[in-house]
Amino acid sequence: MSKSIIVVGGGLAGLSAAIRLSADGHKVTVLEKNERAGGKLNLRSGKGYRFDTGPSILTMPWTLEQLFRSAGRDLHDYVKLKRVEPQWRGLYEDGATLDLVGDLPQMLEAIGELSPEDRERFLGYLDYSRKQYDLSMKSFYSRSLSGLTDLRQQHTLKELLAMDPMKTVAQLTGQHLKHPHLRQIFHFFTMYVGSSPYAAPAVLTQLAYVQMGLGIYFVEGGMYEIARAELRLLEELGAEVRTGAEVADILEAGGRAVGVRLSGGEELRADAVVCNLEAIPAHRSLLRDVPGAERQAEKLAKYEPAVSGHVLLLGVNRSYEAFKHHNFFFSRDPEREFHDMFVDKIPTDDPTVYVGISSKTDPTQAPDGCENWFVLTHVPPLKEGESWEAHRARYRELVLDKLERMGAEGLRAHIEYEEQFIPDDLQALYGANGGSIYGVVTDRKLNGGFKIPSRSPLLGGLYFVGGSTHPGGGVPMVTLSGQLTADLIREDLSASEAI
């Protein structure tokens, strides 16, 4: 039976849910407060430079293929994906460089040159990573999980033990790989989900296989083309997407979500509401007048926000041949870096800096002979009432100093376009808890590595999607979040009709 469903927020999770729900025959309205849908996946441009301001690496494109297939479409009729090689270039303070490539013999050769004893060890590590991915395909990527009880229903005891639930990514990587440069680059994969390798559960070692085995991709024309493709599909499916439509309240009656009130006072009624605003901020804003909302927000406190970011968008009027599409300028002391970020929760003085130069793959992203640099440094999320403004100028200089020291000679003199984003901006633009980029931190001890359940315990007919919910942050995960939550809605509607 067709229902009326409102999706609050047009990030990728909200768009994904809207597509699946529309394909299921429901009347769907997406309400986005900003001028453009896409959430953190967004655009900036100037002086001939184009920048994706959010995700710059696409992994697990099957999540998007699956989404489009569920609506009877082929993703590749909407976007053109290009595999990126080398996948990453790792640059170290001692002058060493390591390229991660999908070609296994070539990768083994590069590892052997760096550390002969790790050449064979790496095969064991990759095999372990693949097994973790296969286990996740059976549960994490196929159902919306609310915790350990749901996970146990999908696995045998042997499979659960194979996930090494008592160990962290760092412990497992340390068992397999010995050279510190190798450990550092593979530890850093946990930053795909904004989490520390010293706290994230061992199952996340699968990210090595996700990247090395399945590949990483760029979307021709820029990553924002993913959002454009999804918006085009929603139009074809008859869904309504309204931008500049800020939701002020989720309306409640009889213990159910029955619609929303916009900031201008307009009320829209619905049979169900899907919220793409993160759950904790949503309970303190959109749900503030609902009895029990503050208590529910307190219960969710164990789901701490993942890291935020300091971002520089730099239009550089020369080409740096030493760099590739994806570059990681690593810290000297990774344990100190992660301790600062995740334990002491302070901006570290020696961060790893990521530089994405998509014009290396797609020259239309910058003027001839120039490059578009997306420079991301992870920083702790904001505490309640805190501002990152005091660090803005200092961190810009710290990052540029590091880049110039590690091969970007004279970078400052070649910057002809610049924008800067700090955690305050991410919080204001997207309502992200503490300005988090990746939703909820994945921490073995804090939350068992689980995310906030998608089905609201506060109101019937209310569901959450996005990086703070299962299965987590990043393009493939939030794309799955929308689809798996649509599955929940289908289950709930079937159950109610059966009564």
Coordinates of C-alpha atoms in Angstrom, one line a residue:
M1 CA 0.0 0.0 0.0
S2 CA 1.4 3.4 -1.0
K3 CA 2.3 5.7 1.9
S4 CA 3.3 9.4 2.1
I5 CA 6.9 9.6 3.4
I6 CA 8.9 12.7 4.2
V7 CA 12.7 12.6 4.1
V8 CA 14.3 15.4 6.2
G9 CA 17.7 16.2 4.6
G10 CA 19.0 15.6 1.1
G11 CA 22.3 14.1 1.9
L12 CA 23.3 10.9 0.1
A13 CA 21.6 8.7 2.8
G14 CA 18.4 10.7 2.5
L15 CA 18.5 10.5 -1.3
S16 CA 19.2 6.8 -1.2
A17 CA 16.3 6.2 1.1
A18 CA 14.0 8.4 -1.1
I19 CA 15.0 6.4 -4.2
R20 CA 14.2 3.0 -2.6
L21 CA 11.0 4.2 -1.1
S22 CA 9.9 5.8 -4.4
A23 CA 10.8 2.5 -6.2
D24 CA 8.6 0.7 -3.6
G25 CA 5.7 2.9 -4.7
H26 CA 5.5 5.5 -2.0
K27 CA 4.9 9.2 -2.4
V28 CA 8.2 10.7 -1.3
T29 CA 9.1 14.3 -0.5
V30 CA 12.7 15.3 0.3
L31 CA 13.2 18.5 2.3
E32 CA 16.7 20.1 2.1
K33 CA 17.5 23.3 4.0
N34 CA 20.5 24.3 1.8
E35 CA 20.4 25.5 -1.8
R36 CA 21.7 22.2 -3.1
A37 CA 21.0 18.6 -2.1
G38 CA 24.0 16.2 -1.6
G39 CA 24.8 17.0 2.0
K40 CA 28.6 16.9 2.7
L41 CA 29.0 15.8 -0.9
N42 CA 28.9 19.3 -2.4
L43 CA 30.6 21.8 -4.7
R44 CA 32.7 24.9 -4.7
S45 CA 34.2 26.6 -7.7
G46 CA 36.1 29.8 -8.7
K47 CA 38.7 31.1 -11.2
G48 CA 38.2 28.0 -13.3
Y49 CA 38.8 25.6 -10.5
R50 CA 36.2 23.0 -9.4
F51 CA 36.2 21.2 -6.0
D52 CA 34.2 18.5 -4.4
T53 CA 34.0 19.7 -0.8
G54 CA 33.2 16.3 0.8
P55 CA 34.0 12.7 -0.2
S56 CA 36.8 12.5 -2.8
I57 CA 37.3 8.7 -2.9
L58 CA 34.6 6.2 -4.0
T59 CA 34.9 2.6 -2.8
M60 CA 32.3 -0.2 -3.1
P61 CA 30.5 1.2 -6.1
W62 CA 28.3 -1.9 -6.0
T63 CA 26.3 -0.1 -3.3
L64 CA 25.3 2.6 -5.8
E65 CA 24.8 0.0 -8.6
Q66 CA 22.4 -1.9 -6.2
L67 CA 20.5 1.3 -5.4
F68 CA 19.9 2.1 -9.1
R69 CA 19.1 -1.5 -9.9
S70 CA 16.4 -1.5 -7.2
A71 CA 14.7 1.3 -9.2
G72 CA 15.1 -0.7 -12.5
R73 CA 18.0 1.5 -13.7
D74 CA 21.6 1.0 -14.5
L75 CA 24.0 3.4 -12.6
H76 CA 26.4 3.5 -15.5
D77 CA 23.7 5.2 -17.7
Y78 CA 23.9 8.1 -15.2
V79 CA 27.6 8.4 -14.2
K80 CA 30.9 7.3 -15.6
L81 CA 33.2 5.8 -13.1
K82 CA 37.0 5.7 -13.6
R83 CA 39.3 3.5 -11.6
V84 CA 42.1 5.4 -9.9
E85 CA 45.7 4.1 -10.0
P86 CA 47.8 4.4 -8.1
Q87 CA 45.2 4.4 -5.4
W88 CA 47.1 6.3 -2.8
R89 CA 50.6 7.8 -2.7
G90 CA 52.0 7.7 0.9
L91 CA 54.7 10.3 1.7
Y92 CA 56.7 10.0 4.8
E93 CA 58.9 12.5 6.7
D94 CA 62.0 10.4 6.2
G95 CA 61.6 10.9 2.4
A96 CA 60.2 7.5 1.7
T97 CA 57.2 7.1 -0.8
L98 CA 54.9 4.2 -1.1
D99 CA 52.2 3.8 -3.8
L100 CA 49.2 1.6 -3.1
V101 CA 48.2 -0.2 -6.3
G102 CA 45.5 -2.7 -7.2
D103 CA 47.9 -4.9 -9.2
L104 CA 49.0 -7.5 -6.6
P105 CA 52.4 -8.5 -8.1
Q106 CA 53.3 -4.8 -8.4
M107 CA 52.2 -4.1 -4.9
L108 CA 54.2 -7.0 -3.5
E109 CA 57.2 -5.7 -5.4
A110 CA 56.9 -2.2 -3.8
I111 CA 56.4 -3.8 -0.3
G112 CA 59.4 -6.0 -0.9
E113 CA 61.6 -3.0 -1.7
L114 CA 60.5 -1.3 1.5
S115 CA 60.6 -4.3 3.7
P116 CA 61.5 -7.8 2.3
E117 CA 60.1 -9.6 5.3
D118 CA 56.7 -8.0 4.8
R119 CA 56.3 -9.1 1.2
E120 CA 54.9 -12.6 2.1
R121 CA 53.2 -11.3 5.3
F122 CA 51.1 -9.0 3.2
L123 CA 49.4 -11.8 1.4
G124 CA 48.2 -13.2 4.8
Y125 CA 47.0 -9.7 5.8
L126 CA 45.0 -9.2 2.6
D127 CA 43.5 -12.7 3.0
Y128 CA 42.4 -11.9 6.6
S129 CA 41.0 -8.6 5.3
R130 CA 39.0 -10.4 2.6
K131 CA 37.5 -12.8 5.1
Q132 CA 36.3 -9.9 7.3
Y133 CA 34.7 -8.3 4.3
D134 CA 33.0 -11.6 3.4
L135 CA 31.6 -11.9 6.9
S136 CA 30.3 -8.3 6.8
M137 CA 28.5 -9.0 3.5
K138 CA 26.5 -11.6 5.4
S139 CA 25.3 -9.1 8.0
F140 CA 26.5 -5.5 8.2
Y141 CA 25.9 -4.8 4.5
S142 CA 22.7 -6.8 4.1
R143 CA 20.6 -5.8 7.1
S144 CA 20.0 -2.8 9.3
L145 CA 21.6 -3.9 12.6
S146 CA 20.7 -2.3 16.0
G147 CA 23.3 -4.1 18.0
L148 CA 24.9 -7.4 19.0
T149 CA 21.6 -9.3 19.2
D150 CA 20.9 -8.6 15.6
L151 CA 24.4 -9.5 14.6
R152 CA 24.2 -12.9 16.4
Q153 CA 21.1 -13.7 14.4
Q154 CA 23.1 -13.5 11.2
H155 CA 26.2 -15.5 12.2
T156 CA 27.3 -18.8 13.7
L157 CA 29.4 -18.6 16.8
K158 CA 32.4 -19.6 14.7
E159 CA 31.9 -16.6 12.4
L160 CA 31.5 -14.2 15.3
L161 CA 34.8 -15.4 16.8
A162 CA 36.4 -15.1 13.3
M163 CA 35.7 -11.4 13.6
D164 CA 38.2 -11.2 16.5
P165 CA 35.8 -9.0 18.6
M166 CA 38.4 -8.6 21.3
K167 CA 41.0 -7.1 19.1
T168 CA 41.5 -3.8 17.3
V169 CA 42.6 -2.9 13.8
A170 CA 46.0 -1.9 15.1
Q171 CA 46.5 -5.2 16.9
L172 CA 45.7 -7.2 13.8
T173 CA 47.7 -5.1 11.5
G174 CA 50.6 -5.3 13.9
Q175 CA 50.4 -9.1 13.9
H176 CA 50.7 -9.3 10.1
L177 CA 52.9 -6.3 9.1
K178 CA 56.2 -5.2 10.7
H179 CA 57.5 -2.1 8.9
P180 CA 56.2 1.0 10.6
H181 CA 55.5 2.7 7.2
L182 CA 53.3 -0.2 6.2
R183 CA 51.5 -0.3 9.5
Q184 CA 50.9 3.5 9.3
I185 CA 49.4 3.5 5.8
F186 CA 47.1 0.5 6.5
H187 CA 46.1 1.8 9.9
F188 CA 45.0 5.0 8.2
F189 CA 42.3 3.1 6.3
T190 CA 40.1 3.4 9.5
M191 CA 39.9 7.2 8.7
Y192 CA 37.5 6.3 5.9
V193 CA 35.1 6.0 8.8
G194 CA 36.7 8.7 11.0
S195 CA 37.9 6.3 13.7
S196 CA 41.1 5.4 15.4
P197 CA 42.9 2.1 14.5
Y198 CA 43.8 1.7 18.1
A199 CA 40.1 1.6 19.1
A200 CA 38.3 0.4 16.0
P201 CA 37.3 -3.4 16.0
A202 CA 39.5 -5.8 14.0
V203 CA 36.6 -6.4 11.5
L204 CA 37.5 -3.0 10.0
T205 CA 40.8 -4.4 8.6
Q206 CA 38.4 -5.3 5.7
L207 CA 39.0 -1.8 4.4
A208 CA 42.3 -3.0 3.0
Y209 CA 40.5 -5.5 0.9
V210 CA 37.7 -3.0 0.1
Q211 CA 40.4 -0.8 -1.4
M212 CA 43.1 -3.1 -2.7
G213 CA 40.8 -5.9 -3.9
L214 CA 37.7 -3.9 -5.1
G215 CA 39.5 -0.7 -6.2
I216 CA 38.8 3.0 -5.7
Y217 CA 37.0 5.2 -8.2
F218 CA 36.5 8.7 -9.3
V219 CA 33.3 10.0 -11.0
E220 CA 33.9 11.8 -14.3
G221 CA 33.0 15.5 -13.9
G222 CA 33.5 15.3 -10.1
M223 CA 32.0 13.3 -7.2
Y224 CA 29.0 15.6 -7.1
E225 CA 27.8 13.8 -10.2
I226 CA 26.6 11.1 -7.8
A227 CA 24.1 13.5 -6.2
R228 CA 23.1 14.8 -9.7
A229 CA 22.4 11.2 -10.9
E230 CA 20.3 10.4 -7.8
L231 CA 18.3 13.6 -8.1
R232 CA 17.7 12.8 -11.8
L233 CA 16.5 9.4 -10.8
L234 CA 14.2 10.8 -8.1
E235 CA 12.7 13.1 -10.7
E236 CA 12.0 10.1 -13.0
L237 CA 10.4 8.3 -10.1
G238 CA 8.1 11.2 -9.4
A239 CA 9.5 12.1 -6.0
E240 CA 9.5 15.8 -5.0
V241 CA 12.8 17.4 -3.8
R242 CA 12.5 20.8 -2.2
T243 CA 15.6 22.9 -1.5
G244 CA 15.6 25.9 0.8
A245 CA 13.1 24.0 2.9
E246 CA 14.4 24.0 6.5
V247 CA 12.6 21.6 8.8
A248 CA 12.1 23.1 12.3
D249 CA 10.1 20.3 14.0
I250 CA 9.1 16.7 13.5
L251 CA 5.4 16.5 14.4
E252 CA 4.1 13.9 16.8
A253 CA 0.6 12.5 17.6
G254 CA -0.3 9.4 19.5
G255 CA 3.4 8.4 19.8
R256 CA 4.0 8.5 16.1
A257 CA 5.8 10.8 13.7
V258 CA 3.0 12.4 11.5
G259 CA 4.8 15.0 9.6
V260 CA 7.0 18.1 9.9
R261 CA 6.8 21.8 10.4
L262 CA 9.1 24.0 8.2
S263 CA 10.9 27.1 9.7
G264 CA 8.4 29.3 7.8
G265 CA 5.5 27.7 9.6
E266 CA 4.2 25.4 6.8
E267 CA 3.1 22.0 8.1
L268 CA 3.4 18.8 5.9
R269 CA 1.7 15.6 6.9
A270 CA 3.1 12.1 6.3
D271 CA 2.7 8.4 7.3
A272 CA 6.4 8.2 8.1
V273 CA 9.4 10.4 8.5
V274 CA 13.0 9.6 7.6
C275 CA 15.5 11.9 9.2
N276 CA 18.9 12.4 7.5
L277 CA 20.0 14.9 10.2
E278 CA 22.2 13.0 12.7
A279 CA 20.2 11.4 15.5
I280 CA 21.7 13.3 18.5
P281 CA 21.3 16.8 17.1
A282 CA 17.8 15.8 15.8
H283 CA 16.6 14.9 19.3
R284 CA 17.8 18.3 20.6
S285 CA 16.3 20.3 17.8
L286 CA 13.6 18.7 15.6
L287 CA 12.3 16.5 18.4
R288 CA 12.9 18.9 21.3
D289 CA 9.2 19.2 22.1
V290 CA 8.5 15.4 22.0
P291 CA 8.3 13.9 25.5
G292 CA 11.4 11.8 26.2
A293 CA 13.6 13.3 23.5
E294 CA 16.2 14.7 25.9
R295 CA 16.4 11.4 27.7
Q296 CA 16.8 9.5 24.5
A297 CA 19.6 11.9 23.4
E298 CA 21.4 11.1 26.7
K299 CA 21.1 7.4 26.0
L300 CA 22.8 8.0 22.7
A301 CA 25.8 9.7 24.3
K302 CA 27.9 6.6 23.9
Y303 CA 27.8 7.1 20.2
E304 CA 30.4 9.8 20.2
P305 CA 31.0 11.9 17.0
A306 CA 33.8 10.8 14.7
V307 CA 36.4 13.3 13.7
S308 CA 35.8 16.6 12.0
G309 CA 38.1 18.3 9.6
H310 CA 40.1 21.4 8.6
V311 CA 39.8 21.9 4.9
L312 CA 41.6 24.1 2.4
L313 CA 40.5 24.3 -1.2
L314 CA 43.5 25.6 -3.1
G315 CA 43.6 26.6 -6.8
V316 CA 47.3 26.1 -7.6
N317 CA 48.7 27.7 -10.8
R318 CA 51.3 25.1 -11.5
S319 CA 51.6 21.3 -11.7
Y320 CA 53.4 19.2 -9.1
E321 CA 54.6 16.1 -10.9
A322 CA 55.6 14.4 -7.6
F323 CA 52.0 14.0 -6.5
K324 CA 49.1 11.7 -7.7
H325 CA 45.3 12.0 -7.4
H326 CA 45.3 10.9 -3.8
N327 CA 48.2 11.8 -1.5
F328 CA 48.8 11.2 2.2
F329 CA 51.5 13.2 3.9
F330 CA 52.0 11.1 7.0
S331 CA 52.8 12.2 10.6
R332 CA 56.1 11.3 12.2
D333 CA 54.4 9.7 15.2
P334 CA 51.0 8.1 14.4
E335 CA 50.4 6.8 17.9
R336 CA 50.7 10.4 19.2
E337 CA 48.6 11.7 16.4
F338 CA 45.7 9.4 17.1
H339 CA 46.0 9.8 20.9
D340 CA 45.8 13.6 20.5
M341 CA 42.8 13.3 18.2
F342 CA 40.8 10.6 19.9
V343 CA 41.9 10.5 23.6
D344 CA 43.0 14.0 24.5
K345 CA 40.7 15.4 21.8
I346 CA 43.1 18.2 20.8
P347 CA 44.3 19.4 17.4
T348 CA 47.6 17.6 16.9
D349 CA 50.7 19.5 16.0
D350 CA 51.9 16.8 13.7
P351 CA 48.9 15.7 11.6
T352 CA 48.6 13.5 8.6
V353 CA 47.5 15.7 5.7
Y354 CA 45.4 14.4 2.8
V355 CA 45.7 16.2 -0.6
G356 CA 43.2 15.2 -3.3
I357 CA 44.1 16.5 -6.8
S358 CA 41.2 15.4 -9.0
S359 CA 42.5 17.3 -11.9
K360 CA 45.2 14.6 -12.2
T361 CA 42.4 12.2 -13.3
D362 CA 40.0 14.8 -14.8
P363 CA 41.8 17.8 -16.3
T364 CA 38.5 19.7 -16.6
Q365 CA 38.6 20.3 -12.9
A366 CA 41.3 23.0 -13.2
P367 CA 42.7 25.5 -15.8
D368 CA 45.4 24.2 -18.2
G369 CA 48.7 23.7 -16.3
C370 CA 47.0 24.2 -12.9
E371 CA 45.7 21.9 -10.2
N372 CA 42.8 21.8 -7.7
W373 CA 44.0 20.8 -4.3
F374 CA 41.5 19.5 -1.7
V375 CA 43.5 19.6 1.5
L376 CA 42.0 17.7 4.5
T377 CA 43.4 17.4 8.0
H378 CA 41.4 15.5 10.5
V379 CA 40.7 17.3 13.8
P380 CA 38.7 16.5 16.9
P381 CA 34.9 17.2 16.8
L382 CA 33.7 20.3 18.6
K383 CA 32.6 20.0 22.2
E384 CA 29.3 21.6 23.3
G385 CA 29.5 25.4 22.8
E386 CA 33.1 25.2 21.5
S387 CA 34.4 27.0 18.4
W388 CA 37.4 26.1 16.3
E389 CA 37.9 29.7 15.2
A390 CA 40.9 30.2 17.4
H391 CA 42.8 27.5 15.5
R392 CA 41.9 28.6 12.0
A393 CA 44.9 30.7 11.1
R394 CA 47.5 28.6 13.0
Y395 CA 46.3 25.4 11.4
R396 CA 46.5 26.8 7.9
E397 CA 50.1 27.7 8.4
L398 CA 50.9 24.4 10.0
V399 CA 49.4 22.5 7.1
L400 CA 51.1 24.6 4.4
D401 CA 54.4 24.3 6.2
K402 CA 54.2 20.6 6.2
L403 CA 53.2 20.4 2.5
E404 CA 56.1 22.7 1.5
R405 CA 58.5 20.7 3.6
M406 CA 57.4 17.4 2.1
G407 CA 57.7 18.2 -1.6
A408 CA 55.3 21.0 -2.5
E409 CA 58.0 23.6 -3.0
G410 CA 56.9 27.2 -3.0
L411 CA 53.2 26.2 -2.7
R412 CA 52.1 29.4 -1.0
A413 CA 53.4 31.5 -3.9
H414 CA 51.3 29.5 -6.4
I415 CA 47.9 29.7 -4.6
E416 CA 45.5 31.8 -6.7
Y417 CA 42.2 30.6 -5.3
E418 CA 41.5 29.6 -1.7
E419 CA 38.6 28.7 0.6
Q420 CA 38.8 27.3 4.1
F421 CA 36.4 25.2 6.1
I422 CA 36.6 24.5 9.8
P423 CA 34.4 22.3 12.1
D424 CA 32.1 25.2 12.9
D425 CA 31.2 25.4 9.2
L426 CA 30.5 21.7 8.9
Q427 CA 28.2 21.9 12.0
A428 CA 26.4 25.0 10.7
L429 CA 26.0 23.7 7.1
Y430 CA 25.0 20.1 7.8
G431 CA 23.9 19.9 11.4
A432 CA 26.7 17.4 12.1
N433 CA 27.2 16.6 15.7
G434 CA 30.4 18.5 16.7
G435 CA 31.1 19.1 13.0
S436 CA 31.7 15.4 12.5
I437 CA 32.5 14.3 8.9
Y438 CA 31.7 10.6 9.4
G439 CA 28.9 10.4 11.9
V440 CA 29.6 8.2 14.9
V441 CA 33.1 7.0 15.9
T442 CA 33.6 3.2 15.6
D443 CA 35.0 2.2 18.9
R444 CA 35.2 -1.4 20.2
K445 CA 34.9 -0.5 23.9
L446 CA 32.7 2.6 23.6
N447 CA 29.9 1.2 21.4
G448 CA 31.0 -2.2 20.3
G449 CA 31.7 -0.8 16.9
F450 CA 27.9 -0.4 16.3
K451 CA 26.0 2.7 15.2
I452 CA 22.8 4.3 16.2
P453 CA 19.8 2.1 15.3
S454 CA 17.8 3.4 12.3
R455 CA 14.4 2.6 13.8
S456 CA 13.5 5.3 16.4
P457 CA 12.5 3.9 19.9
L458 CA 11.0 7.3 20.6
L459 CA 8.3 7.6 17.9
G460 CA 6.7 5.0 15.6
G461 CA 7.1 5.8 12.0
L462 CA 10.4 7.7 12.6
Y463 CA 13.6 6.4 11.1
F464 CA 17.2 7.8 11.0
V465 CA 19.7 7.5 8.1
G466 CA 23.2 8.7 7.6
G467 CA 26.7 8.4 8.9
S468 CA 25.6 8.2 12.6
T469 CA 23.4 5.1 11.8
H470 CA 24.1 1.6 10.7
P471 CA 26.4 0.9 8.8
G472 CA 28.3 4.2 9.2
G473 CA 30.0 7.0 7.4
G474 CA 31.4 7.4 3.8
V475 CA 29.6 7.3 0.5
P476 CA 29.1 3.5 0.3
M477 CA 28.0 3.2 3.9
V478 CA 25.4 6.0 3.8
T479 CA 24.2 4.8 0.5
L480 CA 23.5 1.4 2.2
S481 CA 22.0 3.2 5.2
G482 CA 19.2 4.6 3.1
Q483 CA 18.6 1.2 1.4
L484 CA 18.6 -0.8 4.6
T485 CA 16.3 1.6 6.3
A486 CA 13.9 1.4 3.4
D487 CA 14.0 -2.4 4.0
L488 CA 13.0 -1.7 7.7
I489 CA 10.1 0.5 6.6
R490 CA 8.9 -2.2 4.2
E491 CA 9.0 -4.8 7.0
D492 CA 7.2 -2.5 9.4
L493 CA 4.5 -1.6 6.9
S494 CA 4.0 -5.3 6.1
A495 CA 3.7 -6.1 9.8
S496 CA 1.1 -3.4 10.4
E497 CA -1.0 -4.5 7.5
A498 CA -0.9 -8.1 8.7
I499 CA -2.4 -7.1 12.0

